Amino acid sequence: MGRTFRCRSRKKCRPVNLSSDPSFVQLTRWMSKNGWSQLCSLRLAKFVDTGRGLMALNNVSKGDVIVSIPKHLLITTATVSTSSFGQILSSCKGAKNCNFLCQELLVWFLVWERHLGNDSSWSEYVSTLPSSFSTPITLDECHFNSFPWFLQEQAAGMLELVQNCFSHLMAMIDSIRCSHCQQLAADIFKWDDFLWGWCCVNTRAVFIEPESVPSHSIPIKDRNCLALAPYLDMFNHSDNAKVKVGLNISNGCYEITTLQPFSKFKEVFINYGPHSNSKLFLEYGFILPSTIHDIVPLKFSHLIDAFKLVGKRIEYEYEKTKFCQNHELITQLYVSRSGLSWNCLTLLKILLSNCHQTKTWEQISFMGDKSSSGDIDFEKAKRATLEILEKDIINSQNLVFGKCSGACCTAVNNCNGTLNLFLALLKNFRSIIKISKGVVRRVSFFDLSSCDNIC
Ligand SMILES: C[S@@+](CC[C@H](N)C(=O)[O-])C[C@H]1O[C@@H](n2cnc3c(N)ncnc32)[C@H](O)[C@@H]1O
């Protein structure tokens, strides 16, 4: 490997400086004019692994405030109520179902301000927002059908919510004419615009105490706890980041304090919450190489099928199923890197039991895995469960590609990025199952050998 090659490779890994990006320059200028000042020396950059984010230009110490946004630069439902869009909403008052989800209002606000272009008082912020997203909700529904069941359910639920929110307000405002462009709302706002707004709010909004949002007259039907925060929404997420976030009452700014240091020229991260990769994929359109929160959910039917696979009959299947339902054991079924969850192990053990008495099943449910030491059938059932789950994931992997004709992609997603992400997520699931199989084998070996010793 020559020197030129090494230099080129190093350059490829280096973040690209985006500090002179015109929309970003305009954003910081506009924010400075409106009372914002940069407390921590950061630069906008494009990182190889995480995309656009913020880089430390000096060492950042534990306890440093990395960002501080004056309250009046946050977009909350109070901002919406005082905007020209808020005036339109007030003309809908009295209409049937005239109450809104907090997120729905922020979405429509962004869509409205984007259509105002340079005439929007938030144009400097709106022009920094991404134009496309890799969240699965932006895919055509045909792709959802290839997802593993738990992702399929969640993605379909999210899509239904977004569709309902879109039609909810469109029904109220479609005949209203915009005083800015004189067009009918029905001609201005399309599904793709709403989807864009939804993704912006879903991937960028921060939590704010509802009491901190100034009161207004728009009826909100859920917790009024979301805000969009210009500049602050440029921070990427890391599982390891530790931060303190909230409104500083003494200066009226929304602040993030880092509880760990960052070295000069490294990316500065915040933490969006203890999310699994499934959640990051569904809600934010990215995944991490690995997180401690990763699990692969299981269905009760996977456990039943495991018995079929090992050729074992379940005695009193109907009664046992009823018992497990009544004792809320058919919840929290998943596999993590440390193996099958407690409830999975308990269910397997109950299903294996030859006893007909609920008292015995109750005992098993208290003892869980411990009641099974050395039971070969139990080890076989555990392994079979993992085999079945892995097969499901492989099926899904085979299905997802070959479905896309390109015509199904929405304007806010060209599909390939999301499908590659999905593939990476499935790989992640398979690695969890693989590690878990090792755990099963180790436990099995340990249990059997300790059994031999006792004998
Ligand atoms: C609040 S924004 C952060 C800024 C964003 N990267 C941008 O360019 O505007 C959240 C989005 O950033 C991206 N993101 C955040 N953390 C990431 C990470 N660790 N790896 C990859 N992408 C990440 C995801 O697309 C996510 O939806």
GROMACS .gro file of C-alpha atoms and ligand atoms in nm:
model
  482
    1MET     CA    1   0.000   0.000   0.000
    2GLY     CA    2   0.159   0.325  -0.111
    3ARG     CA    3   0.159   0.666   0.057
    4THR     CA    4  -0.087   0.810  -0.198
    5PHE     CA    5  -0.335   0.528  -0.130
    6ARG     CA    6  -0.311   0.582   0.247
    7CYS     CA    7  -0.360   0.958   0.205
    8ARG     CA    8  -0.664   0.901  -0.018
    9SER     CA    9  -0.815   0.649   0.224
   10ARG     CA   10  -0.766   0.888   0.517
   11LYS     CA   11  -0.929   1.168   0.317
   12LYS     CA   12  -1.227   0.944   0.240
   13CYS     CA   13  -1.287   0.890   0.615
   14ARG     CA   14  -1.254   1.258   0.702
   15PRO     CA   15  -1.571   1.455   0.770
   16VAL     CA   16  -1.660   1.712   0.505
   17ASN     CA   17  -1.679   2.069   0.633
   18LEU     CA   18  -2.031   2.206   0.575
   19SER     CA   19  -1.993   2.529   0.772
   20SER     CA   20  -2.017   2.740   0.456
   21ASP     CA   21  -2.339   2.572   0.342
   22PRO     CA   22  -2.554   2.877   0.248
   23SER     CA   23  -2.868   2.757   0.428
   24PHE     CA   24  -2.672   2.688   0.745
   25VAL     CA   25  -2.495   3.027   0.728
   26GLN     CA   26  -2.831   3.200   0.687
   27LEU     CA   27  -2.979   3.001   0.975
   28THR     CA   28  -2.705   3.096   1.224
   29ARG     CA   29  -2.711   3.462   1.106
   30TRP     CA   30  -3.087   3.479   1.151
   31MET     CA   31  -3.068   3.309   1.492
   32SER     CA   32  -2.790   3.547   1.607
   33LYS     CA   33  -3.005   3.844   1.507
   34ASN     CA   34  -3.279   3.692   1.721
   35GLY     CA   35  -3.079   3.661   2.040
   36TRP     CA   36  -2.902   3.327   1.996
   37SER     CA   37  -2.532   3.288   2.065
   38GLN     CA   38  -2.308   2.988   2.015
   39LEU     CA   39  -2.174   2.878   2.354
   40CYS     CA   40  -1.974   2.580   2.231
   41SER     CA   41  -1.746   2.596   1.932
   42LEU     CA   42  -1.905   2.353   1.685
   43ARG     CA   43  -1.893   2.311   1.308
   44LEU     CA   44  -2.150   2.158   1.077
   45ALA     CA   45  -1.993   1.861   0.896
   46LYS     CA   46  -2.084   1.551   0.701
   47PHE     CA   47  -1.952   1.242   0.879
   48VAL     CA   48  -1.886   0.912   0.702
   49ASP     CA   49  -2.093   0.699   0.943
   50THR     CA   50  -2.360   0.937   1.064
   51GLY     CA   51  -2.414   1.195   0.789
   52ARG     CA   52  -2.473   1.564   0.867
   53GLY     CA   53  -2.395   1.649   1.229
   54LEU     CA   54  -2.190   1.877   1.457
   55MET     CA   55  -1.814   1.856   1.518
   56ALA     CA   56  -1.626   1.995   1.821
   57LEU     CA   57  -1.370   2.256   1.722
   58ASN     CA   58  -1.220   2.250   2.073
   59ASN     CA   59  -1.220   1.988   2.347
   60VAL     CA   60  -1.564   1.978   2.506
   61SER     CA   61  -1.568   1.910   2.882
   62LYS     CA   62  -1.816   1.722   3.095
   63GLY     CA   63  -2.072   1.976   3.219
   64ASP     CA   64  -2.040   2.210   2.917
   65VAL     CA   65  -2.361   2.351   2.771
   66ILE     CA   66  -2.333   2.241   2.408
   67VAL     CA   67  -2.637   2.428   2.281
   68SER     CA   68  -2.871   2.694   2.417
   69ILE     CA   69  -3.175   2.805   2.217
   70PRO     CA   70  -3.385   3.105   2.330
   71LYS     CA   71  -3.743   2.997   2.395
   72HIS     CA   72  -3.887   3.230   2.131
   73LEU     CA   73  -3.688   3.042   1.862
   74LEU     CA   74  -3.859   2.714   1.947
   75ILE     CA   75  -4.158   2.612   1.736
   76THR     CA   76  -4.437   2.492   1.964
   77THR     CA   77  -4.814   2.476   1.925
   78ALA     CA   78  -4.814   2.834   2.064
   79THR     CA   79  -4.603   2.941   1.762
   80VAL     CA   80  -4.856   2.771   1.535
   81SER     CA   81  -5.147   2.953   1.702
   82THR     CA   82  -4.999   3.300   1.637
   83SER     CA   83  -4.902   3.223   1.274
   84SER     CA   84  -5.105   3.283   0.957
   85PHE     CA   85  -5.176   2.911   0.959
   86GLY     CA   86  -5.315   2.951   1.312
   87GLN     CA   87  -5.560   3.208   1.174
   88ILE     CA   88  -5.686   2.952   0.924
   89LEU     CA   89  -5.730   2.703   1.205
   90SER     CA   90  -5.927   2.954   1.410
   91SER     CA   91  -6.168   2.992   1.116
   92CYS     CA   92  -6.231   2.614   1.143
   93LYS     CA   93  -6.340   2.646   1.506
   94GLY     CA   94  -6.672   2.482   1.566
   95ALA     CA   95  -6.606   2.234   1.285
   96LYS     CA   96  -6.657   1.871   1.375
   97ASN     CA   97  -6.342   1.708   1.521
   98CYS     CA   98  -6.168   2.044   1.552
   99ASN     CA   99  -5.902   1.928   1.794
  100PHE     CA  100  -5.553   1.821   1.707
  101LEU     CA  101  -5.256   1.610   1.799
  102CYS     CA  102  -4.961   1.827   1.896
  103GLN     CA  103  -4.747   1.659   1.627
  104GLU     CA  104  -5.014   1.711   1.361
  105LEU     CA  105  -5.012   2.087   1.424
  106LEU     CA  106  -4.634   2.115   1.398
  107VAL     CA  107  -4.641   1.913   1.075
  108TRP     CA  108  -4.904   2.137   0.911
  109PHE     CA  109  -4.714   2.443   1.031
  110LEU     CA  110  -4.395   2.329   0.855
  111VAL     CA  111  -4.586   2.240   0.539
  112TRP     CA  112  -4.757   2.580   0.543
  113GLU     CA  113  -4.436   2.775   0.608
  114ARG     CA  114  -4.253   2.584   0.333
  115HIS     CA  115  -4.524   2.680   0.084
  116LEU     CA  116  -4.480   3.047   0.185
  117GLY     CA  117  -4.116   3.026   0.068
  118ASN     CA  118  -3.909   3.339   0.142
  119ASP     CA  119  -4.220   3.513   0.280
  120SER     CA  120  -4.220   3.278   0.577
  121SER     CA  121  -4.075   3.421   0.900
  122TRP     CA  122  -3.923   3.076   0.952
  123SER     CA  123  -3.775   3.037   0.602
  124GLU     CA  124  -3.414   3.028   0.734
  125TYR     CA  125  -3.507   2.729   0.948
  126VAL     CA  126  -3.726   2.554   0.691
  127SER     CA  127  -3.449   2.565   0.430
  128THR     CA  128  -3.216   2.363   0.658
  129LEU     CA  129  -3.464   2.073   0.678
  130PRO     CA  130  -3.387   1.758   0.477
  131SER     CA  131  -3.587   1.710   0.158
  132SER     CA  132  -3.587   1.330   0.174
  133PHE     CA  133  -3.602   1.067   0.445
  134SER     CA  134  -3.518   0.702   0.485
  135THR     CA  135  -3.786   0.619   0.741
  136PRO     CA  136  -3.995   0.316   0.629
  137ILE     CA  137  -4.316   0.517   0.652
  138THR     CA  138  -4.207   0.691   0.332
  139LEU     CA  139  -4.197   0.357   0.149
  140ASP     CA  140  -4.488   0.223  -0.044
  141GLU     CA  141  -4.700  -0.020   0.159
  142CYS     CA  142  -4.599  -0.307  -0.071
  143HIS     CA  143  -4.264  -0.313   0.109
  144PHE     CA  144  -4.422  -0.341   0.453
  145ASN     CA  145  -4.562  -0.681   0.362
  146SER     CA  146  -4.210  -0.821   0.350
  147PHE     CA  147  -4.116  -0.688   0.694
  148PRO     CA  148  -4.103  -0.929   0.990
  149TRP     CA  149  -4.444  -0.927   1.164
  150PHE     CA  150  -4.351  -0.689   1.447
  151LEU     CA  151  -4.207  -0.424   1.212
  152GLN     CA  152  -4.498  -0.474   0.975
  153GLU     CA  153  -4.751  -0.407   1.252
  154GLN     CA  154  -4.572  -0.097   1.377
  155ALA     CA  155  -4.506   0.049   1.032
  156ALA     CA  156  -4.867  -0.007   0.925
  157GLY     CA  157  -4.991   0.151   1.251
  158MET     CA  158  -4.773   0.456   1.198
  159LEU     CA  159  -4.887   0.493   0.838
  160GLU     CA  160  -5.251   0.473   0.940
  161LEU     CA  161  -5.199   0.746   1.199
  162VAL     CA  162  -5.031   0.975   0.943
  163GLN     CA  163  -5.305   0.908   0.687
  164ASN     CA  164  -5.575   0.986   0.946
  165CYS     CA  165  -5.404   1.310   1.047
  166PHE     CA  166  -5.376   1.414   0.681
  167SER     CA  167  -5.741   1.357   0.601
  168HIS     CA  168  -5.852   1.502   0.937
  169LEU     CA  169  -5.732   1.854   0.861
  170MET     CA  170  -5.775   1.839   0.482
  171ALA     CA  171  -6.146   1.778   0.537
  172MET     CA  172  -6.159   2.102   0.736
  173ILE     CA  173  -5.948   2.333   0.522
  174ASP     CA  174  -5.968   2.205   0.163
  175SER     CA  175  -6.197   2.489   0.050
  176ILE     CA  176  -5.998   2.763   0.225
  177ARG     CA  177  -5.806   2.997  -0.005
  178CYS     CA  178  -5.452   3.100   0.092
  179SER     CA  179  -5.423   3.480   0.115
  180HIS     CA  180  -5.059   3.455   0.006
  181CYS     CA  181  -5.088   3.256  -0.319
  182GLN     CA  182  -5.466   3.266  -0.368
  183GLN     CA  183  -5.477   2.891  -0.422
  184LEU     CA  184  -5.720   2.653  -0.257
  185ALA     CA  185  -5.570   2.455   0.030
  186ALA     CA  186  -5.674   2.135  -0.148
  187ASP     CA  187  -5.451   2.236  -0.443
  188ILE     CA  188  -5.157   2.338  -0.225
  189PHE     CA  189  -5.126   2.050   0.016
  190LYS     CA  190  -5.057   1.704  -0.114
  191TRP     CA  191  -4.996   1.379   0.066
  192ASP     CA  192  -4.621   1.394  -0.007
  193ASP     CA  193  -4.596   1.740   0.153
  194PHE     CA  194  -4.763   1.611   0.466
  195LEU     CA  195  -4.539   1.303   0.472
  196TRP     CA  196  -4.235   1.530   0.445
  197GLY     CA  197  -4.360   1.743   0.736
  198TRP     CA  198  -4.437   1.433   0.942
  199CYS     CA  199  -4.085   1.297   0.895
  200CYS     CA  200  -3.932   1.635   0.986
  201VAL     CA  201  -4.125   1.654   1.312
  202ASN     CA  202  -4.089   1.284   1.395
  203THR     CA  203  -3.712   1.280   1.349
  204ARG     CA  204  -3.634   1.627   1.490
  205ALA     CA  205  -3.881   1.737   1.758
  206VAL     CA  206  -3.765   1.754   2.119
  207PHE     CA  207  -3.958   1.703   2.439
  208ILE     CA  208  -4.072   2.014   2.625
  209GLU     CA  209  -4.270   2.029   2.949
  210PRO     CA  210  -4.631   2.115   2.851
  211GLU     CA  211  -4.634   2.384   3.125
  212SER     CA  212  -4.354   2.564   2.939
  213VAL     CA  213  -4.566   2.607   2.624
  214PRO     CA  214  -4.750   2.944   2.635
  215SER     CA  215  -5.125   2.899   2.652
  216HIS     CA  216  -5.334   2.942   2.337
  217SER     CA  217  -5.678   2.857   2.210
  218ILE     CA  218  -5.610   2.569   1.966
  219PRO     CA  219  -5.761   2.255   2.120
  220ILE     CA  220  -5.498   1.982   2.163
  221LYS     CA  221  -5.609   1.626   2.229
  222ASP     CA  222  -5.281   1.477   2.351
  223ARG     CA  223  -4.984   1.594   2.559
  224ASN     CA  224  -4.864   1.929   2.435
  225CYS     CA  225  -4.499   1.837   2.475
  226LEU     CA  226  -4.322   1.876   2.140
  227ALA     CA  227  -4.104   2.155   2.005
  228LEU     CA  228  -3.885   2.204   1.700
  229ALA     CA  229  -3.553   2.362   1.788
  230PRO     CA  230  -3.351   2.521   1.504
  231TYR     CA  231  -2.978   2.433   1.507
  232LEU     CA  232  -3.025   2.197   1.805
  233ASP     CA  233  -3.183   1.949   1.564
  234MET     CA  234  -2.847   1.908   1.389
  235PHE     CA  235  -2.711   1.682   1.664
  236ASN     CA  236  -2.697   1.312   1.583
  237HIS     CA  237  -2.770   1.033   1.828
  238SER     CA  238  -2.533   0.803   2.011
  239ASP     CA  239  -2.630   0.529   2.251
  240ASN     CA  240  -2.335   0.622   2.470
  241ALA     CA  241  -2.404   0.993   2.489
  242LYS     CA  242  -2.510   1.123   2.828
  243VAL     CA  243  -2.684   1.457   2.836
  244LYS     CA  244  -2.905   1.678   3.048
  245VAL     CA  245  -3.179   1.847   2.846
  246GLY     CA  246  -3.442   2.103   2.935
  247LEU     CA  247  -3.548   2.462   2.976
  248ASN     CA  248  -3.314   2.674   3.186
  249ILE     CA  249  -3.555   2.890   3.386
  250SER     CA  250  -3.290   3.148   3.475
  251ASN     CA  251  -3.217   3.248   3.112
  252GLY     CA  252  -3.529   3.117   2.934
  253CYS     CA  253  -3.325   2.899   2.696
  254TYR     CA  254  -3.371   2.534   2.597
  255GLU     CA  255  -3.032   2.381   2.673
  256ILE     CA  256  -2.836   2.061   2.636
  257THR     CA  257  -2.550   1.995   2.877
  258THR     CA  258  -2.312   1.712   2.798
  259LEU     CA  259  -2.231   1.479   3.086
  260GLN     CA  260  -1.925   1.344   2.908
  261PRO     CA  261  -1.630   1.504   2.728
  262PHE     CA  262  -1.575   1.511   2.349
  263SER     CA  263  -1.233   1.555   2.190
  264LYS     CA  264  -1.151   1.828   1.942
  265PHE     CA  265  -1.256   1.738   1.584
  266LYS     CA  266  -1.484   1.454   1.700
  267GLU     CA  267  -1.857   1.449   1.641
  268VAL     CA  268  -2.063   1.573   1.936
  269PHE     CA  269  -2.363   1.351   2.004
  270ILE     CA  270  -2.678   1.373   2.209
  271ASN     CA  271  -2.905   1.087   2.313
  272TYR     CA  272  -3.256   1.052   2.167
  273GLY     CA  273  -3.349   0.790   2.428
  274PRO     CA  274  -3.295   0.420   2.508
  275HIS     CA  275  -3.411   0.305   2.164
  276SER     CA  276  -3.366  -0.036   2.001
  277ASN     CA  277  -3.250  -0.049   1.640
  278SER     CA  278  -3.607  -0.139   1.534
  279LYS     CA  279  -3.732   0.184   1.690
  280LEU     CA  280  -3.446   0.389   1.538
  281PHE     CA  281  -3.525   0.239   1.196
  282LEU     CA  282  -3.900   0.297   1.218
  283GLU     CA  283  -3.897   0.643   1.372
  284TYR     CA  284  -3.566   0.797   1.266
  285GLY     CA  285  -3.456   0.611   0.954
  286PHE     CA  286  -3.115   0.493   1.072
  287ILE     CA  287  -2.966   0.213   1.280
  288LEU     CA  288  -2.658   0.179   1.499
  289PRO     CA  289  -2.401  -0.099   1.446
  290SER     CA  290  -2.525  -0.241   1.777
  291THR     CA  291  -2.716  -0.122   2.084
  292ILE     CA  292  -2.774  -0.271   2.427
  293HIS     CA  293  -3.147  -0.219   2.372
  294ASP     CA  294  -3.167  -0.459   2.077
  295ILE     CA  295  -3.422  -0.737   2.086
  296VAL     CA  296  -3.602  -0.955   1.831
  297PRO     CA  297  -3.967  -0.998   1.932
  298LEU     CA  298  -4.132  -1.340   1.925
  299LYS     CA  299  -4.490  -1.461   1.898
  300PHE     CA  300  -4.651  -1.728   2.117
  301SER     CA  301  -4.704  -1.927   1.797
  302HIS     CA  302  -4.325  -1.943   1.748
  303LEU     CA  303  -4.300  -2.132   2.076
  304ILE     CA  304  -4.583  -2.368   1.981
  305ASP     CA  305  -4.416  -2.428   1.643
  306ALA     CA  306  -4.089  -2.507   1.820
  307PHE     CA  307  -4.256  -2.811   1.975
  308LYS     CA  308  -4.372  -2.929   1.633
  309LEU     CA  309  -4.017  -2.889   1.504
  310VAL     CA  310  -3.872  -3.110   1.776
  311GLY     CA  311  -4.160  -3.358   1.741
  312LYS     CA  312  -4.290  -3.307   2.092
  313ARG     CA  313  -4.663  -3.306   2.171
  314ILE     CA  314  -4.796  -3.033   2.402
  315GLU     CA  315  -5.016  -3.190   2.669
  316TYR     CA  316  -5.326  -2.987   2.768
  317GLU     CA  317  -5.239  -2.721   2.514
  318TYR     CA  318  -5.576  -2.541   2.537
  319GLU     CA  319  -5.573  -2.522   2.921
  320LYS     CA  320  -5.210  -2.413   2.930
  321THR     CA  321  -5.271  -2.139   2.674
  322LYS     CA  322  -5.566  -2.007   2.880
  323PHE     CA  323  -5.352  -2.020   3.195
  324CYS     CA  324  -5.069  -1.826   3.029
  325GLN     CA  325  -5.311  -1.566   2.893
  326ASN     CA  326  -5.474  -1.518   3.233
  327HIS     CA  327  -5.135  -1.484   3.403
  328GLU     CA  328  -5.015  -1.229   3.146
  329LEU     CA  329  -4.728  -1.452   3.044
  330ILE     CA  330  -4.786  -1.394   2.672
  331THR     CA  331  -4.614  -1.054   2.683
  332GLN     CA  332  -4.249  -0.952   2.668
  333LEU     CA  333  -4.164  -1.238   2.434
  334TYR     CA  334  -3.832  -1.168   2.271
  335VAL     CA  335  -3.474  -1.277   2.223
  336SER     CA  336  -3.181  -1.054   2.316
  337ARG     CA  337  -2.807  -1.115   2.313
  338SER     CA  338  -2.848  -1.286   2.650
  339GLY     CA  339  -3.096  -1.536   2.515
  340LEU     CA  340  -3.472  -1.585   2.530
  341SER     CA  341  -3.666  -1.355   2.763
  342TRP     CA  342  -3.785  -1.476   3.103
  343ASN     CA  343  -4.145  -1.512   2.981
  344CYS     CA  344  -4.037  -1.716   2.675
  345LEU     CA  345  -3.847  -1.955   2.900
  346THR     CA  346  -4.138  -1.981   3.142
  347LEU     CA  347  -4.385  -2.051   2.861
  348LEU     CA  348  -4.164  -2.321   2.714
  349LYS     CA  349  -4.134  -2.487   3.051
  350ILE     CA  350  -4.511  -2.477   3.111
  351LEU     CA  351  -4.579  -2.614   2.763
  352LEU     CA  352  -4.331  -2.894   2.833
  353SER     CA  353  -4.486  -2.990   3.164
  354ASN     CA  354  -4.673  -3.322   3.171
  355CYS     CA  355  -4.868  -3.211   3.472
  356HIS     CA  356  -5.233  -3.106   3.442
  357GLN     CA  357  -5.246  -2.896   3.761
  358THR     CA  358  -5.243  -2.518   3.744
  359LYS     CA  359  -5.061  -2.517   4.080
  360THR     CA  360  -4.758  -2.674   3.910
  361TRP     CA  361  -4.776  -2.423   3.626
  362GLU     CA  362  -4.789  -2.144   3.884
  363GLN     CA  363  -4.478  -2.284   4.050
  364ILE     CA  364  -4.302  -2.294   3.715
  365SER     CA  365  -4.399  -1.935   3.642
  366PHE     CA  366  -4.233  -1.829   3.969
  367MET     CA  367  -3.919  -2.033   3.911
  368GLY     CA  368  -3.883  -1.963   3.536
  369ASP     CA  369  -3.567  -2.102   3.378
  370LYS     CA  370  -3.432  -2.239   3.707
  371SER     CA  371  -3.700  -2.508   3.712
  372SER     CA  372  -3.558  -2.654   3.392
  373SER     CA  373  -3.196  -2.738   3.476
  374GLY     CA  374  -3.070  -3.025   3.274
  375ASP     CA  375  -3.388  -3.087   3.076
  376ILE     CA  376  -3.284  -3.190   2.726
  377ASP     CA  377  -3.632  -3.130   2.579
  378PHE     CA  378  -3.625  -2.779   2.719
  379GLU     CA  379  -3.289  -2.711   2.554
  380LYS     CA  380  -3.419  -2.853   2.225
  381ALA     CA  381  -3.731  -2.635   2.242
  382LYS     CA  382  -3.523  -2.324   2.310
  383ARG     CA  383  -3.300  -2.398   2.014
  384ALA     CA  384  -3.594  -2.477   1.788
  385THR     CA  385  -3.757  -2.144   1.881
  386LEU     CA  386  -3.444  -1.961   1.771
  387GLU     CA  387  -3.425  -2.165   1.449
  388ILE     CA  388  -3.785  -2.073   1.362
  389LEU     CA  389  -3.728  -1.707   1.438
  390GLU     CA  390  -3.415  -1.702   1.225
  391LYS     CA  391  -3.606  -1.862   0.938
  392ASP     CA  392  -3.868  -1.587   0.961
  393ILE     CA  393  -3.598  -1.322   0.937
  394ILE     CA  394  -3.435  -1.495   0.639
  395ASN     CA  395  -3.775  -1.519   0.464
  396SER     CA  396  -3.829  -1.152   0.515
  397GLN     CA  397  -3.482  -1.078   0.376
  398ASN     CA  398  -3.559  -1.280   0.064
  399LEU     CA  399  -3.896  -1.112   0.017
  400VAL     CA  400  -3.808  -0.748   0.056
  401PHE     CA  401  -3.605  -0.715  -0.260
  402GLY     CA  402  -3.755  -0.784  -0.596
  403LYS     CA  403  -4.076  -0.605  -0.494
  404CYS     CA  404  -3.975  -0.257  -0.598
  405SER     CA  405  -4.052  -0.142  -0.948
  406GLY     CA  406  -3.935   0.210  -0.866
  407ALA     CA  407  -4.282   0.344  -0.945
  408CYS     CA  408  -4.392   0.280  -0.588
  409CYS     CA  409  -4.139   0.516  -0.431
  410THR     CA  410  -4.270   0.840  -0.285
  411ALA     CA  411  -4.125   1.183  -0.355
  412VAL     CA  412  -3.960   1.187  -0.014
  413ASN     CA  413  -3.789   0.849  -0.052
  414ASN     CA  414  -3.613   0.680  -0.337
  415CYS     CA  415  -3.648   0.350  -0.156
  416ASN     CA  416  -3.300   0.199  -0.203
  417GLY     CA  417  -3.148   0.369   0.102
  418THR     CA  418  -3.429   0.248   0.327
  419LEU     CA  419  -3.419  -0.106   0.190
  420ASN     CA  420  -3.043  -0.125   0.246
  421LEU     CA  421  -3.099  -0.002   0.599
  422PHE     CA  422  -3.367  -0.267   0.640
  423LEU     CA  423  -3.122  -0.532   0.522
  424ALA     CA  424  -2.867  -0.410   0.778
  425LEU     CA  425  -3.135  -0.431   1.048
  426LEU     CA  426  -3.215  -0.791   0.952
  427LYS     CA  427  -2.844  -0.874   0.970
  428ASN     CA  428  -2.844  -0.722   1.316
  429PHE     CA  429  -3.141  -0.944   1.414
  430ARG     CA  430  -2.963  -1.250   1.281
  431SER     CA  431  -2.651  -1.169   1.478
  432ILE     CA  432  -2.861  -1.137   1.797
  433ILE     CA  433  -3.018  -1.478   1.727
  434LYS     CA  434  -2.675  -1.626   1.651
  435ILE     CA  435  -2.527  -1.494   1.977
  436SER     CA  436  -2.835  -1.615   2.159
  437LYS     CA  437  -2.789  -1.965   2.011
  438GLY     CA  438  -2.443  -1.963   2.166
  439VAL     CA  439  -2.602  -1.873   2.499
  440VAL     CA  440  -2.845  -2.161   2.461
  441ARG     CA  441  -2.564  -2.402   2.381
  442ARG     CA  442  -2.357  -2.277   2.678
  443VAL     CA  443  -2.649  -2.302   2.919
  444SER     CA  444  -2.731  -2.645   2.785
  445PHE     CA  445  -2.372  -2.764   2.832
  446PHE     CA  446  -2.354  -2.612   3.179
  447ASP     CA  447  -2.687  -2.754   3.289
  448LEU     CA  448  -2.618  -3.101   3.158
  449SER     CA  449  -2.267  -3.117   3.297
  450SER     CA  450  -2.382  -2.996   3.641
  451CYS     CA  451  -2.648  -3.262   3.624
  452ASP     CA  452  -2.383  -3.526   3.551
  453ASN     CA  453  -2.186  -3.408   3.854
  454ILE     CA  454  -2.486  -3.451   4.080
  455CYS     CA  455  -2.542  -3.799   3.944
  456LIG     C1  456  -3.231   1.544   1.469
  456LIG     S1  457  -3.177   1.495   1.313
  456LIG     C2  458  -3.003   1.511   1.328
  456LIG     C3  459  -2.941   1.588   1.214
  456LIG     C4  460  -2.950   1.522   1.080
  456LIG     N1  461  -2.839   1.431   1.061
  456LIG     C5  462  -2.951   1.623   0.966
  456LIG     O1  463  -2.871   1.613   0.876
  456LIG     O2  464  -3.036   1.710   0.968
  456LIG     C6  465  -3.209   1.322   1.322
  456LIG     C7  466  -3.172   1.245   1.198
  456LIG     O3  467  -3.031   1.237   1.185
  456LIG     C8  468  -2.990   1.109   1.142
  456LIG     N2  469  -2.909   1.047   1.249
  456LIG     C9  470  -2.907   1.080   1.380
  456LIG     N3  471  -2.818   1.006   1.448
  456LIG    C10  472  -2.761   0.924   1.359
  456LIG    C11  473  -2.661   0.823   1.368
  456LIG     N4  474  -2.600   0.792   1.483
  456LIG     N5  475  -2.628   0.757   1.254
  456LIG    C12  476  -2.687   0.786   1.136
  456LIG     N6  477  -2.782   0.881   1.121
  456LIG    C13  478  -2.819   0.950   1.230
  456LIG    C14  479  -3.118   1.031   1.114
  456LIG     O4  480  -3.150   1.047   0.980
  456LIG    C15  481  -3.218   1.102   1.201
  456LIG     O5  482  -3.350   1.089   1.153
   0.00000   0.00000   0.00000
